[in-house]
PDB file of C-alpha atoms in Angstrom:
ATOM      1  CA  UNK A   6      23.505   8.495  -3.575  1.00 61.00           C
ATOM      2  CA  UNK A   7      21.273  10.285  -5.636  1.00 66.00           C
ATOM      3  CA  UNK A   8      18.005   8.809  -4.057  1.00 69.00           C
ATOM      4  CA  UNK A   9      17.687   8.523  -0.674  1.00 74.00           C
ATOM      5  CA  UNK A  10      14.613   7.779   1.765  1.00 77.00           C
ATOM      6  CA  UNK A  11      10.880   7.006   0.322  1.00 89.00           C
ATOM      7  CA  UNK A  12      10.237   7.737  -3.413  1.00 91.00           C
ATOM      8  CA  UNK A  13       7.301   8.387  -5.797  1.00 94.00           C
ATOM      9  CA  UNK A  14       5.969   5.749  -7.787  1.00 95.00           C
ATOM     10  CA  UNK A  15       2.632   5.110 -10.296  1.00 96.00           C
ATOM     11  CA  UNK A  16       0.322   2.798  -8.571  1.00 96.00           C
ATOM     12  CA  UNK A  17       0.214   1.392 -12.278  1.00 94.00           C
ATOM     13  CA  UNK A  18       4.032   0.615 -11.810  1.00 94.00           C
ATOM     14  CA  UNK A  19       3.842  -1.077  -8.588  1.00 93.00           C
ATOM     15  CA  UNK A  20      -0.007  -2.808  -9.457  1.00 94.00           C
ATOM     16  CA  UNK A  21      -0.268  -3.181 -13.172  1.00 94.00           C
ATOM     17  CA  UNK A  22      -2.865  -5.935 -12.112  1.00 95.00           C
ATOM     18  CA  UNK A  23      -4.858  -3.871  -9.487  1.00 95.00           C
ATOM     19  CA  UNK A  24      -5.139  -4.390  -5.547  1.00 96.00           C
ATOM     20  CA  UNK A  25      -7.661  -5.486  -3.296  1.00 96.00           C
ATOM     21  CA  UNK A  26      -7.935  -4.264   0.390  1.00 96.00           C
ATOM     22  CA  UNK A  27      -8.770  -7.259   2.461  1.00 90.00           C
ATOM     23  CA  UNK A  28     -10.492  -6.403   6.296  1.00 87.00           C
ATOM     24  CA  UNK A  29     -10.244  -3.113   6.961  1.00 89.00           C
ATOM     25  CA  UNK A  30      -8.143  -0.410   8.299  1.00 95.00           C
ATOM     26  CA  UNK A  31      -6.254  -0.707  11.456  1.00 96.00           C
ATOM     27  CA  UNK A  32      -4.118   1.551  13.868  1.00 97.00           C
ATOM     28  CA  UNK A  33      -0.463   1.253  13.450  1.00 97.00           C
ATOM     29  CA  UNK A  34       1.088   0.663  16.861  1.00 97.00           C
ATOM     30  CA  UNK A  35       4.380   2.990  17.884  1.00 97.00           C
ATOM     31  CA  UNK A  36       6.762   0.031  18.781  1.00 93.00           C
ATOM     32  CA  UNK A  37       8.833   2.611  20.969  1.00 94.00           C
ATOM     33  CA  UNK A  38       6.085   4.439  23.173  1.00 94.00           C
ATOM     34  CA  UNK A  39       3.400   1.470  23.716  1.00 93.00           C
ATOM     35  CA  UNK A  40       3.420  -1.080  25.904  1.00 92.00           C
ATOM     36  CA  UNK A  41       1.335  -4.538  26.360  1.00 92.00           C
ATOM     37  CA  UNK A  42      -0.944  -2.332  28.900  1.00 95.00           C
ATOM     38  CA  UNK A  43      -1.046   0.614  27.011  1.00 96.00           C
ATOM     39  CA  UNK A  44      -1.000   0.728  22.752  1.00 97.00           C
ATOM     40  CA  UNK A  45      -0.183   3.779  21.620  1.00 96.00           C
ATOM     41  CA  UNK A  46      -0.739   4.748  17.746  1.00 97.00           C
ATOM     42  CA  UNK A  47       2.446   5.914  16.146  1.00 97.00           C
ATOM     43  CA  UNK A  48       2.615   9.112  14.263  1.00 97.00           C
ATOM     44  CA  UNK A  49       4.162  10.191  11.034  1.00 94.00           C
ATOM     45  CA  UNK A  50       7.783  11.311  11.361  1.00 91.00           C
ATOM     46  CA  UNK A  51       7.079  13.913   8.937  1.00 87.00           C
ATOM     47  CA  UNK A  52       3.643  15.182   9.267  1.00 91.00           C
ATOM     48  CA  UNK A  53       2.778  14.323  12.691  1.00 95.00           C
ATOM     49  CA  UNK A  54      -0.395  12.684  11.677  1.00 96.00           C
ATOM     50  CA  UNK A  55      -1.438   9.340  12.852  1.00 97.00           C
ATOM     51  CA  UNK A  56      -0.559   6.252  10.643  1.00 98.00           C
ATOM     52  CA  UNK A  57      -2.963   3.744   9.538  1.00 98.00           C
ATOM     53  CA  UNK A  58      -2.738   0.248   7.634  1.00 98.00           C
ATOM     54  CA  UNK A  59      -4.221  -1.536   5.403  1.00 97.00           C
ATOM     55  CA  UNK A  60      -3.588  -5.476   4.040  1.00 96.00           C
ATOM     56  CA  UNK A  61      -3.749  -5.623   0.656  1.00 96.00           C
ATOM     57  CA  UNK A  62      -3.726  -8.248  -2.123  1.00 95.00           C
ATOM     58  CA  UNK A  63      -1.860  -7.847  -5.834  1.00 95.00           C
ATOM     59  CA  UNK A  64      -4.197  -8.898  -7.979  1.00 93.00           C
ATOM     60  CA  UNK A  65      -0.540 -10.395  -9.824  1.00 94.00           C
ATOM     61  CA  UNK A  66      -1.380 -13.851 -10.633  1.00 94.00           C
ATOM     62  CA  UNK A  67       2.730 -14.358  -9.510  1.00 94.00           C
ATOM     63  CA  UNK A  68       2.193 -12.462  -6.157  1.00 91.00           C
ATOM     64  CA  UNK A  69       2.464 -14.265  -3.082  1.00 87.00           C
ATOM     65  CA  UNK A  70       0.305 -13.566   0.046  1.00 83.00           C
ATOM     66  CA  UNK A  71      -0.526 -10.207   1.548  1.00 90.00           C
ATOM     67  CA  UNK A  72       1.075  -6.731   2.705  1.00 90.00           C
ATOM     68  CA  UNK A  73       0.458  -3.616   4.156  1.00 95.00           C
ATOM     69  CA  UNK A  74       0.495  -0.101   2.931  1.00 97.00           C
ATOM     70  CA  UNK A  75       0.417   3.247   5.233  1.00 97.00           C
ATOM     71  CA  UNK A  76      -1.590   6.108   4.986  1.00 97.00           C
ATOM     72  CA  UNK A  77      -1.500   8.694   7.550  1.00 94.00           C
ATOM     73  CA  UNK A  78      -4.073  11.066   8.672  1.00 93.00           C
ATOM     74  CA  UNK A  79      -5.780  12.951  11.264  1.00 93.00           C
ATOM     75  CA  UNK A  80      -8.420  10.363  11.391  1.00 95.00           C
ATOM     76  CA  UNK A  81      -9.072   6.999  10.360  1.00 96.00           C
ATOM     77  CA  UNK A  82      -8.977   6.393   6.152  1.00 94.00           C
ATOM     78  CA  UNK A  83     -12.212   5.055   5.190  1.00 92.00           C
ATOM     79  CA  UNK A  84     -12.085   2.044   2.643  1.00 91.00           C
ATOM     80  CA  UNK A  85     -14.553   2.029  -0.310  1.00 89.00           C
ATOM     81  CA  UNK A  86     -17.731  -0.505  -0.479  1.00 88.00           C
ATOM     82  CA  UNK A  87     -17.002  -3.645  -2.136  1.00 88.00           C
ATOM     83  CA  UNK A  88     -18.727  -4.199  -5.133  1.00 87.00           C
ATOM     84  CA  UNK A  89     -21.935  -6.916  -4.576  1.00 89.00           C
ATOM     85  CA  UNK A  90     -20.166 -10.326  -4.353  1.00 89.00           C
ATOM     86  CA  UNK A  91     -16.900  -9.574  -4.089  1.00 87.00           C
ATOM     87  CA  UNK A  92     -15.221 -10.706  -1.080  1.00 88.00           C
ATOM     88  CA  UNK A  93     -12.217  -8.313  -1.418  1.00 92.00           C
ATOM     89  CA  UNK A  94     -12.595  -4.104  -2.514  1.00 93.00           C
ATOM     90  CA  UNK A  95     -10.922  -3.161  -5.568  1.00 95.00           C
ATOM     91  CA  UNK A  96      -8.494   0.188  -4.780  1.00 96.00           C
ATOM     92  CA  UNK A  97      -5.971   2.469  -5.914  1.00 96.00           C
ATOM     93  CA  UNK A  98      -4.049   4.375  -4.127  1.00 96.00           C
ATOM     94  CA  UNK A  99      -2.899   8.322  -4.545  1.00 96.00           C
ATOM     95  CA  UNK A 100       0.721   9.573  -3.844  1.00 95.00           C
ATOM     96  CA  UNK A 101       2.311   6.203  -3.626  1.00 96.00           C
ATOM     97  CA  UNK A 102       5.356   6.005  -2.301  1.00 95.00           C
ATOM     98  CA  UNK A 103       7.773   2.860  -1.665  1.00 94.00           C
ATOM     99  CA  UNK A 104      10.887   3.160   0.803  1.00 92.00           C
ATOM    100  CA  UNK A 105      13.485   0.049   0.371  1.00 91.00           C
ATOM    101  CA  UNK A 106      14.860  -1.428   3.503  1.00 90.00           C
ATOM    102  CA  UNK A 107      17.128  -4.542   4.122  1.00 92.00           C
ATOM    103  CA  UNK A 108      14.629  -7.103   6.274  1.00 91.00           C
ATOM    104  CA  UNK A 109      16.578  -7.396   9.635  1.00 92.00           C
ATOM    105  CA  UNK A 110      14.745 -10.849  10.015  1.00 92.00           C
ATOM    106  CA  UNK A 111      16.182 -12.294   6.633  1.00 94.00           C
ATOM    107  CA  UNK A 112      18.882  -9.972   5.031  1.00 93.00           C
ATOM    108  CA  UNK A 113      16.750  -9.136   1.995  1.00 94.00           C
ATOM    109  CA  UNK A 114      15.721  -6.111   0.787  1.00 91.00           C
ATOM    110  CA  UNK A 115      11.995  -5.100   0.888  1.00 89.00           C
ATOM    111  CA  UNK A 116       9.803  -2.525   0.693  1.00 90.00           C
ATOM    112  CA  UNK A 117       7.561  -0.363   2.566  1.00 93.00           C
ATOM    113  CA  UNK A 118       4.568   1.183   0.408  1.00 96.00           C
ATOM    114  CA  UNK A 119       3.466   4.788   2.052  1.00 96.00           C
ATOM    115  CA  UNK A 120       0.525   6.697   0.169  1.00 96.00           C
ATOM    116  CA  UNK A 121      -1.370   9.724   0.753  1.00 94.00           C
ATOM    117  CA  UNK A 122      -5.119   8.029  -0.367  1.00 95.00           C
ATOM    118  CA  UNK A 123      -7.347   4.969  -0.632  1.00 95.00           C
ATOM    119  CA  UNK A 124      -9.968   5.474  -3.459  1.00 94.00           C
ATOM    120  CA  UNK A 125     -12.609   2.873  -5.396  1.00 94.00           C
ATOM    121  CA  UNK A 126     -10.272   0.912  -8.278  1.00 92.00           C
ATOM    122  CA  UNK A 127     -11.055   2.481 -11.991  1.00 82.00           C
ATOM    123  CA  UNK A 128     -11.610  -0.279 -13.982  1.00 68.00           C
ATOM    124  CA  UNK A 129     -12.362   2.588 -17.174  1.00 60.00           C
ATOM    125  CA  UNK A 130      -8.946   2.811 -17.869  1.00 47.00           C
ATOM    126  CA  UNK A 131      -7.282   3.625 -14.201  1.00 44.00           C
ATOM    127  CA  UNK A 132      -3.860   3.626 -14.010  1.00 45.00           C
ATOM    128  CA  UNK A 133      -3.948   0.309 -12.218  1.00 46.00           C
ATOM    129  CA  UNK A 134      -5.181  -1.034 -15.496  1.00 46.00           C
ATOM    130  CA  UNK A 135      -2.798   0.414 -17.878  1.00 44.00           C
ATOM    131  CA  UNK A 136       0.442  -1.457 -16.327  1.00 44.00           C
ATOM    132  CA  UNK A 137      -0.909  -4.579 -17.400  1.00 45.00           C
ATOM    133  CA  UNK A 138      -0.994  -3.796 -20.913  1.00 45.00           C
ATOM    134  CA  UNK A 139       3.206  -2.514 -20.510  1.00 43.00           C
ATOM    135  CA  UNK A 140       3.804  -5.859 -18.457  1.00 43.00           C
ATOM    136  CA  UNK A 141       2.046  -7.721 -21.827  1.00 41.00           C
ATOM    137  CA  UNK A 142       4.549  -5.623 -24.131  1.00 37.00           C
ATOM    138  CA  UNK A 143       7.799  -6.192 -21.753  1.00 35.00           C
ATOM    139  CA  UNK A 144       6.882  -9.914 -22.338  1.00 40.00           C
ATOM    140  CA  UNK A 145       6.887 -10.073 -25.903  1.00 38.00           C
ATOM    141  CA  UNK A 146      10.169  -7.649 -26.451  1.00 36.00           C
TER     142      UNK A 146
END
């Protein structure tokens, strides 16, 4: 097969609403190497580096509940303000990338979202933006 493990995508392509972060970040535990006494962070297969989660919300008025997306780093990702009154912080995320796995739990596939950065939301035009306007145009073809 042509593609095989995680591939790139365009946050616009996977968020052509937006996304919210919702709490903050939180230490990915290694399922192999902790324990219940002793939690031990697990690491990126690739770089090493530790791996780090955040919940997040589509802002898709047809999403349904909450997920997570990776980042990995040396230290722990630090998640933009919120803007005054808003309960949830508008993001977008650099070097997206989704890996498709079959759910053991129900037999469907799913997705894991990896990226490389958590940055403020651009609401001048960001690329989370501009997917909304293609989502408008697949609609009326």
């Amino acid at each position: 097969m042509a593609v095989q493990g995680p591939f790139k995508v365009a946050f616009g392509d996977v968020f052509p609403f937006g996304a919210f972060v919702k709490g903050g970040v939180e230490a990915v535990r290694d399922f192999d190497r902790s324990t219940r006494e002793n939690f031990v962070q697990a690491r990126d297969k690739d770089t090493g580096e530790l791996v780090w989660a955040l919940e997040v919300l589509d802002a898709d008025p047809e999403s349904k509940g909450t997920f997570k997306v990776k980042l990995s780093g040396p230290v722990q990702p630090l998640v933009p303000e919120a803007p005054a009154g808003f309960p949830f912080v508008p993001v977008e995320f650099d070097g997206l990338m989704v890996t498709p796995y079959v759910n053991s739990g129900t037999g469907r596939l799913a997705y894991s979202l990896k990226a490389s950065a958590v940055r403020p939301a651009n609401f001048k035009g960001g690329a989370g933006r501009s997917g909304k306007d293609n989502a408008a145009g697949k609609e009326a073809a």
